[in-house]
Amino acid sequence: MKHLPDSHTIVALSTPLGSGAIAIIRLSGPDALDLINPLLSKSLGEDNIRLATFAEICEGPGGKTIDQVVVTWFQGPRSYTGEDIVEISCHCNTLIIDAIISALVRQGARIAEPGEFTLRAFLKGKIDLSQAEAVADIINARTRQSLHQSMRHLEGRLSERLKEISGEVLNYLSLLEINLDFSEEGIEVMPMAELSRRITRTAGQLQELLNTYDYGRYLQEGIQMTILGKPNVGKSSLLNQLLQKERAIVSEIPGTTRDYIEANLDIEGLAVKAVDTAGIRKTEDRIEAIGVERTLQQLDSADIALAVFEGNRELDGDDRALLQIIRDHRELCQFVVVLNKTDIARNVETEKTLQPLGIPLVALSAKSGEGIGALKKCIKESLIGEQSLESEEIVVTSARHKKALAQTIEALLHADQSLHEGASDEILAVDIRLAMDHLGEITGETTSEDVLNHIFGNFCIGK
Amino acid sequence: MNYYDVVVAGGGHAGIEAALATSRMGLKTAMVTLKKETIGKMSCNPAIGGLAKGHLVREIDALGGEMGKIIDATGIHFKILNQSKGPAVWSPRAQADRLAYMHDAQHRIFTQENLDVIAGSVTGVESENGAVKAAQLSDGRIIPCRSIILTCGTFLNGCIHVGLNNMASGRAGEEAAKGLTENLIDLGFKTGRLKTGTPPRIHIDSIDFDLVEAQLPDDPPVPFSFQSGPIERRQMNCYITYTNQKTHEALLSGIDRSPMYSGIITGVGPRYCPSIEDKVVRFADKDRHQIFLEPEGFDNPEVYVNGFSTSLPADIQEKAIRTVDALRNAEILRLGYAVEYDFFPSYQINATLETKLVENLYFAGQICGTSGYEEAAAQGLMAGINAGLKQQGRAPLILDRSEAYIGVLIDDLINKTILEPYRMFTSRAEFRLLLRHDNADLRLMKKGFAVGLIPEVAYQSMLARKAETETLNKRIAKTVITPAQFNPLAEEKETSGISQNTPLTKLVKRPEITLRELLNCAPDFQDEHVDPNTVAEVEFTNKYAGFLDRQQALVDKFKEMEKTVIPDNLDYQNIASMSAESREKLTQIRPRNLGQAARISGVRQSDVTILMVYIEKGRRSGKGDVSRETG
């Protein structure tokens, strides 16, 4: 069913993805404040209208902390959309952004449609009448753009695959409708046990697609990887090995990499943007101090971090400082422990301390390149598991698609449950229809006419 | 000639409802029909109702229409279909004594106050300033009138085909109506051509009843009309048999003389009602097709061979039908045939069934592209009611999709592109669970009463039933039963027992237990007689509460969309951001509100949003009559 924008509270990322240190998530609608306050360490209220407020945001009421953010409440009608708006400035890391949006959706917000903030601004009289045409153009342009995107190779294949699945679901609905609308015509349809088996199978296929979401997102947005470790532990050498050319300046003087260096890598087929940071250590040197601060900032926006230690020596104070950083950040970022310089010697005590962290550990030599292959595999597996990286792989990349798939699966499984409880066809049809509608958000609407067309095309109906 | 408030052209199922509605609303009405003796004739199968169609009949009845009462008076085989499914999709059907049905309908027409029947054929609509002025008849007579309702069935340039022979005819043995199509085209209407078919009728004594399966009617019969008493009429069986490979070979041997396959017929036929030769060709792997034998009355030897619709030549019809074991001696009394006729694509009418081009001109029935007695009657009734309300200066009666199958029917007609004769199916109703045949009175009778077609006594009895339902609902919501009261029933029904006091509303959700059984366990109700219909109503709303709530949530969303009214003068061609296809569709259909705009086939989601922006623009700049309807 086609629908109109409603007054539901909506949420979306409103800064471009992948650039900048800070991202802004916008929440707009009558329930904005009620939805976000349970997630914040400091509630927003009359005291901080239009005031930037520092707070921690968590996954759910009383749940784990996601990030430290700055939130600002613009009370309607004095806001962009004319509704209550809360703007959340968080660290620009896709995991963090996703976690915050997901938390707000769980609280009851809906992901905004293309151009919806602007549309609301117009409908609430916040945008001048002369701009109506522009608003319509934005809706039109964004729709075209998303149409264009869906033509792109990756999503095109997803859409193709979903159309196949959607055809299956249409078939289930048709079978139920035949039982209801043509029950007098003696048409033999699928036994219920078989229908149940197929519905479960379809739900499983959709689940597999859903499981590709993280991978898909990495493909779409690229992976941020940061390399951490005390000065002169071999971070730049490691980056050079991964890059296979001299990019970072490698020197024997600790602290040579004062700021940070970026390089685009291909690791087992994944696009990775690697950042070589200044060494982590407590320092009096002002320039290096800035570098360390930036290092920690980089970590906030990283998908994965390589923590580099000297495998041939015992851990010192700087190493222990890094260990603390790992413990503090491991919930929000994947880590891989790299034991460098193991071609020189292997220190048993160091390995004994690092092993129990439960973080993947790779021993290598950044100088000779020995063990680099193992590190690459380890990075890939940490990010996307056993997923194959064939170019034919179909992946889910958008949050909207992810949500639609999850809802489709839920409806299918509910139908299957009702089927086992002995529910009648018209009851099962409610959930299958719902599954169809959710899938339709990606593949396009299926009307009751389509169902009848399918029935007439495939079954001998009529007396 | 005399002036009439309303002229109804046609005496079929649509015409009967239209004419009775307007005359009962106090409007002086003339029914113009080719032959008075064929008013109310069942030209195709002898049954009323059926899946989804039964819902329509009960809704017609709840609004004050006649179809349910006629079939209750003349039915010979009543059956509620789909009883193995949930109550929402149960649907009543009854075979009629065909001649008795026709005579009963005629009696109601001939004895109706304010209603005259004129033998003749309407060939023209005379208009003045875009509104109806008079009806022109083929013999030159002119009937001055205020409204015209056209219910011409398959008669407009009707052409009957049997094999390669064809003749101008509206129905077997009856002449076609010529001239009206051309007149409407002159007025600016667009026309198209459809096709339908009918099977042969055979003599009841030529069937070998030892070789067929009998289908028994329900005992006792459940009437269609909320105003009918118990049905006492004697009932007959229907029978089922099947075609076989030999039948299919016989049919294929005549396919070169099929008017369909030789390209003589150009009209589009319904896919849900294909001819037997079509079924054999398209589904060649099926080794048999079902045939449903429907008797047409105690004193009528004709039996309708349902499932065997054909336009093949006479010799093939006879040869093929006799390959069926039970019909090896079949004597064909009337041949099957296909009929082609003109229709007027239904985007040309409004939700009141009034045409967009000519004020006070209404279309109802097959002229709008539908098929079926029930679909026709529903439109006839609504056209009659709305013509009447308009003349009385009252607001129109428009049913929405969440209220009635009739609402779904008319909404589909005005918004969808109709490519084949339109038949109702339950799957067309997205709020199917809420639209049961047995709650049609609770849904609609209030409206029928307000129009003036429902007598006070029927209305009061519905209100009493409603009150009783509400009371029972409230009482059971407060009732808990103890393990001692419930567990014996649980044991008997092989369901788990309870260990503590449990609300009745919780236990009734178990599929294996009925509300009546639970009431029998509860001391408060044990010895109390509650009307079984009331119990059924309350049981349904409680058993399916979760699903009903979900449908209700969708209904609320749907109604919200219906609230934003689109101004009549909106020029879609000015909306540059909108796709050309959407602009064209919206210009053609001119939806009343945003919800309707969203349902039009071919209008994109993003264009609906853009339309919303333009309506807001118009509202703010003070141009255009945009308003939000209340409630």
PDB file of C-alpha atoms in Angstrom, chain B residues 86-201:
ATOM      1  CA  GLY B  86     -12.653 -18.832   9.602  1.00  0.00           C
ATOM      2  CA  PRO B  87     -16.003 -16.990   9.813  1.00  0.00           C
ATOM      3  CA  ALA B  88     -14.677 -13.925   7.959  1.00  0.00           C
ATOM      4  CA  VAL B  89     -14.603 -15.803   4.668  1.00  0.00           C
ATOM      5  CA  TRP B  90     -17.799 -17.837   5.059  1.00  0.00           C
ATOM      6  CA  SER B  91     -20.079 -16.880   2.236  1.00  0.00           C
ATOM      7  CA  PRO B  92     -23.690 -17.833   1.527  1.00  0.00           C
ATOM      8  CA  ARG B  93     -24.844 -19.111  -1.857  1.00  0.00           C
ATOM      9  CA  ALA B  94     -28.157 -20.433  -3.078  1.00  0.00           C
ATOM     10  CA  GLN B  95     -29.423 -21.939  -6.305  1.00  0.00           C
ATOM     11  CA  ALA B  96     -32.743 -20.403  -7.296  1.00  0.00           C
ATOM     12  CA  ASP B  97     -35.774 -21.818  -8.933  1.00  0.00           C
ATOM     13  CA  ARG B  98     -34.962 -19.713 -11.972  1.00  0.00           C
ATOM     14  CA  LEU B  99     -38.484 -18.987 -13.134  1.00  0.00           C
ATOM     15  CA  ALA B 100     -39.773 -18.421  -9.617  1.00  0.00           C
ATOM     16  CA  TYR B 101     -36.954 -15.933  -9.017  1.00  0.00           C
ATOM     17  CA  MET B 102     -37.901 -13.988 -12.130  1.00  0.00           C
ATOM     18  CA  HIS B 103     -41.622 -13.972 -11.283  1.00  0.00           C
ATOM     19  CA  ASP B 104     -40.988 -12.950  -7.696  1.00  0.00           C
ATOM     20  CA  ALA B 105     -38.776 -10.060  -8.861  1.00  0.00           C
ATOM     21  CA  GLN B 106     -41.430  -8.984 -11.370  1.00  0.00           C
ATOM     22  CA  HIS B 107     -44.124  -9.052  -8.702  1.00  0.00           C
ATOM     23  CA  ARG B 108     -42.059  -6.708  -6.531  1.00  0.00           C
ATOM     24  CA  ILE B 109     -41.506  -4.339  -9.471  1.00  0.00           C
ATOM     25  CA  PHE B 110     -45.099  -4.368 -10.741  1.00  0.00           C
ATOM     26  CA  THR B 111     -46.600  -3.737  -7.307  1.00  0.00           C
ATOM     27  CA  GLN B 112     -44.179  -1.006  -6.282  1.00  0.00           C
ATOM     28  CA  GLU B 113     -45.665   2.409  -5.706  1.00  0.00           C
ATOM     29  CA  ASN B 114     -44.128   5.294  -7.706  1.00  0.00           C
ATOM     30  CA  LEU B 115     -42.732   2.858 -10.273  1.00  0.00           C
ATOM     31  CA  ASP B 116     -43.955   2.462 -13.867  1.00  0.00           C
ATOM     32  CA  VAL B 117     -42.596  -0.097 -16.290  1.00  0.00           C
ATOM     33  CA  ILE B 118     -42.346   1.000 -19.929  1.00  0.00           C
ATOM     34  CA  ALA B 119     -41.578  -1.490 -22.713  1.00  0.00           C
ATOM     35  CA  GLY B 120     -38.976   0.028 -24.984  1.00  0.00           C
ATOM     36  CA  SER B 121     -35.332   0.657 -25.598  1.00  0.00           C
ATOM     37  CA  VAL B 122     -33.430   3.766 -24.487  1.00  0.00           C
ATOM     38  CA  THR B 123     -31.278   4.884 -27.395  1.00  0.00           C
ATOM     39  CA  GLY B 124     -30.246   8.325 -26.320  1.00  0.00           C
ATOM     40  CA  VAL B 125     -29.549  10.628 -23.400  1.00  0.00           C
ATOM     41  CA  GLU B 126     -30.702  14.160 -24.014  1.00  0.00           C
ATOM     42  CA  SER B 127     -28.744  16.714 -22.019  1.00  0.00           C
ATOM     43  CA  GLU B 128     -28.887  20.429 -21.427  1.00  0.00           C
ATOM     44  CA  ASN B 129     -26.023  22.436 -19.896  1.00  0.00           C
ATOM     45  CA  GLY B 130     -24.195  19.184 -19.180  1.00  0.00           C
ATOM     46  CA  ALA B 131     -27.067  17.651 -17.229  1.00  0.00           C
ATOM     47  CA  VAL B 132     -29.710  15.029 -18.082  1.00  0.00           C
ATOM     48  CA  LYS B 133     -32.901  16.406 -19.605  1.00  0.00           C
ATOM     49  CA  ALA B 134     -34.684  13.437 -21.117  1.00  0.00           C
ATOM     50  CA  ALA B 135     -34.380   9.835 -22.280  1.00  0.00           C
ATOM     51  CA  GLN B 136     -34.920   9.097 -25.958  1.00  0.00           C
ATOM     52  CA  LEU B 137     -36.514   5.789 -26.950  1.00  0.00           C
ATOM     53  CA  SER B 138     -35.912   3.856 -30.169  1.00  0.00           C
ATOM     54  CA  ASP B 139     -39.505   4.424 -31.310  1.00  0.00           C
ATOM     55  CA  GLY B 140     -39.083   8.187 -31.048  1.00  0.00           C
ATOM     56  CA  ARG B 141     -40.745   8.675 -27.690  1.00  0.00           C
ATOM     57  CA  ILE B 142     -39.058  11.152 -25.346  1.00  0.00           C
ATOM     58  CA  ILE B 143     -39.277  10.789 -21.554  1.00  0.00           C
ATOM     59  CA  PRO B 144     -38.446  14.058 -19.811  1.00  0.00           C
ATOM     60  CA  CYS B 145     -36.606  13.267 -16.580  1.00  0.00           C
ATOM     61  CA  ARG B 146     -34.080  14.508 -14.080  1.00  0.00           C
ATOM     62  CA  SER B 147     -31.863  11.436 -13.725  1.00  0.00           C
ATOM     63  CA  ILE B 148     -31.114   8.431 -15.891  1.00  0.00           C
ATOM     64  CA  ILE B 149     -29.554   5.199 -14.616  1.00  0.00           C
ATOM     65  CA  LEU B 150     -28.204   2.985 -17.388  1.00  0.00           C
ATOM     66  CA  THR B 151     -28.171  -0.728 -16.517  1.00  0.00           C
ATOM     67  CA  CYS B 152     -27.992  -2.259 -19.971  1.00  0.00           C
ATOM     68  CA  GLY B 153     -26.173  -5.526 -19.170  1.00  0.00           C
ATOM     69  CA  THR B 154     -24.823  -7.256 -22.260  1.00  0.00           C
ATOM     70  CA  PHE B 155     -27.355  -5.657 -24.583  1.00  0.00           C
ATOM     71  CA  LEU B 156     -25.335  -2.721 -25.964  1.00  0.00           C
ATOM     72  CA  ASN B 157     -24.493  -3.869 -29.486  1.00  0.00           C
ATOM     73  CA  GLY B 158     -24.661  -7.392 -28.087  1.00  0.00           C
ATOM     74  CA  CYS B 159     -23.453 -10.129 -30.401  1.00  0.00           C
ATOM     75  CA  ILE B 160     -23.900 -13.834 -29.686  1.00  0.00           C
ATOM     76  CA  HIS B 161     -21.503 -16.456 -31.018  1.00  0.00           C
ATOM     77  CA  VAL B 162     -22.067 -20.192 -31.404  1.00  0.00           C
ATOM     78  CA  GLY B 163     -19.230 -21.623 -33.455  1.00  0.00           C
ATOM     79  CA  LEU B 164     -18.645 -19.467 -36.511  1.00  0.00           C
ATOM     80  CA  ASN B 165     -22.266 -18.310 -36.518  1.00  0.00           C
ATOM     81  CA  ASN B 166     -23.049 -15.043 -34.860  1.00  0.00           C
ATOM     82  CA  MET B 167     -26.003 -12.732 -34.589  1.00  0.00           C
ATOM     83  CA  ALA B 168     -26.876  -9.407 -33.032  1.00  0.00           C
ATOM     84  CA  SER B 169     -28.489 -10.288 -29.713  1.00  0.00           C
ATOM     85  CA  GLY B 170     -28.288  -9.182 -26.091  1.00  0.00           C
ATOM     86  CA  ARG B 171     -29.133 -12.589 -24.645  1.00  0.00           C
ATOM     87  CA  ALA B 172     -30.177 -15.902 -26.203  1.00  0.00           C
ATOM     88  CA  GLY B 173     -33.333 -15.235 -28.201  1.00  0.00           C
ATOM     89  CA  GLU B 174     -33.499 -11.531 -27.397  1.00  0.00           C
ATOM     90  CA  GLU B 175     -32.661  -8.537 -29.550  1.00  0.00           C
ATOM     91  CA  ALA B 176     -29.677  -6.260 -28.891  1.00  0.00           C
ATOM     92  CA  ALA B 177     -29.853  -2.570 -27.970  1.00  0.00           C
ATOM     93  CA  LYS B 178     -28.580  -0.421 -30.804  1.00  0.00           C
ATOM     94  CA  GLY B 179     -27.820   3.276 -30.895  1.00  0.00           C
ATOM     95  CA  LEU B 180     -27.169   4.060 -27.250  1.00  0.00           C
ATOM     96  CA  THR B 181     -23.418   3.405 -27.486  1.00  0.00           C
ATOM     97  CA  GLU B 182     -23.133   5.760 -30.451  1.00  0.00           C
ATOM     98  CA  ASN B 183     -25.162   8.401 -28.617  1.00  0.00           C
ATOM     99  CA  LEU B 184     -22.867   8.173 -25.568  1.00  0.00           C
ATOM    100  CA  ILE B 185     -19.775   8.385 -27.772  1.00  0.00           C
ATOM    101  CA  ASP B 186     -21.232  11.600 -29.224  1.00  0.00           C
ATOM    102  CA  LEU B 187     -21.534  12.901 -25.674  1.00  0.00           C
ATOM    103  CA  GLY B 188     -17.810  12.272 -25.223  1.00  0.00           C
ATOM    104  CA  PHE B 189     -17.709   8.852 -23.544  1.00  0.00           C
ATOM    105  CA  LYS B 190     -15.052   6.246 -24.275  1.00  0.00           C
ATOM    106  CA  THR B 191     -16.181   2.704 -24.923  1.00  0.00           C
ATOM    107  CA  GLY B 192     -14.638  -0.767 -25.018  1.00  0.00           C
ATOM    108  CA  ARG B 193     -15.736  -4.296 -25.749  1.00  0.00           C
ATOM    109  CA  LEU B 194     -15.962  -7.251 -23.388  1.00  0.00           C
ATOM    110  CA  LYS B 195     -16.989 -10.856 -23.769  1.00  0.00           C
ATOM    111  CA  THR B 196     -18.546 -13.413 -21.528  1.00  0.00           C
ATOM    112  CA  GLY B 197     -19.907 -16.890 -22.026  1.00  0.00           C
ATOM    113  CA  THR B 198     -22.412 -19.400 -20.788  1.00  0.00           C
ATOM    114  CA  PRO B 199     -22.577 -23.223 -20.862  1.00  0.00           C
ATOM    115  CA  PRO B 200     -25.267 -25.428 -22.370  1.00  0.00           C
ATOM    116  CA  ARG B 201     -28.348 -26.461 -20.356  1.00  0.00           C
TER     117      ARG B 201
END
